[in-house]
């Protein structure tokens, strides 16, 4: 039993506290009364009783002073907190990390995209596609992938992060429908990938900025919802090509420290497909690319690989 606070145990404690705040007493069969509650959700003693552990032991867990809960205790806490799916898996992952039974996830500082991946981006045209880092920094994109998110490329390369774009760019706040649902999923995904290494410099810089500049982000971040995203559907109100709903797939790239390729598509012959295909044509060219400048066939942008990518003012980071 750990006698001092461990940073890995602290992250487990933060997760338990955040999830405890989201469970109402009536959700788990407890009376809604019971006196004035200073904070929302279950009290520590209520959760401890539901999980079958002592209050003192649970408090040590939440404060990061106990870092070796048994799998049975973790299961009991998960059930008491009504966790399902990704949220349940995250609890077990944080418990494993706190105990030291598994190592940290790979570092997220790797921002170089392999040449073969850059060629893949070009090969899927006219489908919009891009590669992001573990924390959603855009590392490479084909032309329709860049045009899918207008205005992102106006930012310096190191700032071209999709989560930052959603909350802080005026186009990012109007591009997705519904915006609230989109940003909630984005923050939940960021929480999911960040949970194992909460002190990563790239993550702390991004989160610190967004907490200060966006009350919406701060509120969602404190909820500690987690969701691993492997694909789905997004609706856009695109300023260049109009409204469209696209499906997307997310492919993890091996040996990259968490890079992912995201590819969008639409059902053949639909208005959505027609709008999407316009992203690969000149009439959807970003404002930062001169209209009289010819567009090469292989304009896929990739930082640091000019031999494979045409680097322009509209390039992605």
PDB file of C-alpha atoms in Angstrom, residues 29 65 117-118 149 153 184 187 196 199 235 271 306:
ATOM      1  CA  UNK A  29     -31.247   2.982  -5.582  1.00  0.00           C
ATOM      2  CA  UNK A  65      -2.456   7.433  -1.684  1.00  0.00           C
ATOM      3  CA  UNK A 117       1.331   6.796 -45.089  1.00  0.00           C
ATOM      4  CA  UNK A 118       1.696  10.013 -47.086  1.00  0.00           C
ATOM      5  CA  UNK A 149     -11.793  22.187 -42.362  1.00  0.00           C
ATOM      6  CA  UNK A 153      -4.471  26.194 -42.219  1.00  0.00           C
ATOM      7  CA  UNK A 184     -18.478  16.558 -26.348  1.00  0.00           C
ATOM      8  CA  UNK A 187     -13.243  16.040 -25.494  1.00  0.00           C
ATOM      9  CA  UNK A 196      -2.500   7.095 -19.308  1.00  0.00           C
ATOM     10  CA  UNK A 199       1.423  15.118 -17.746  1.00  0.00           C
ATOM     11  CA  UNK A 235     -22.729  16.381 -40.407  1.00  0.00           C
ATOM     12  CA  UNK A 271     -26.066  14.758 -52.584  1.00  0.00           C
ATOM     13  CA  UNK A 306       8.869  17.824 -49.596  1.00  0.00           C
TER      14      UNK A 306
END
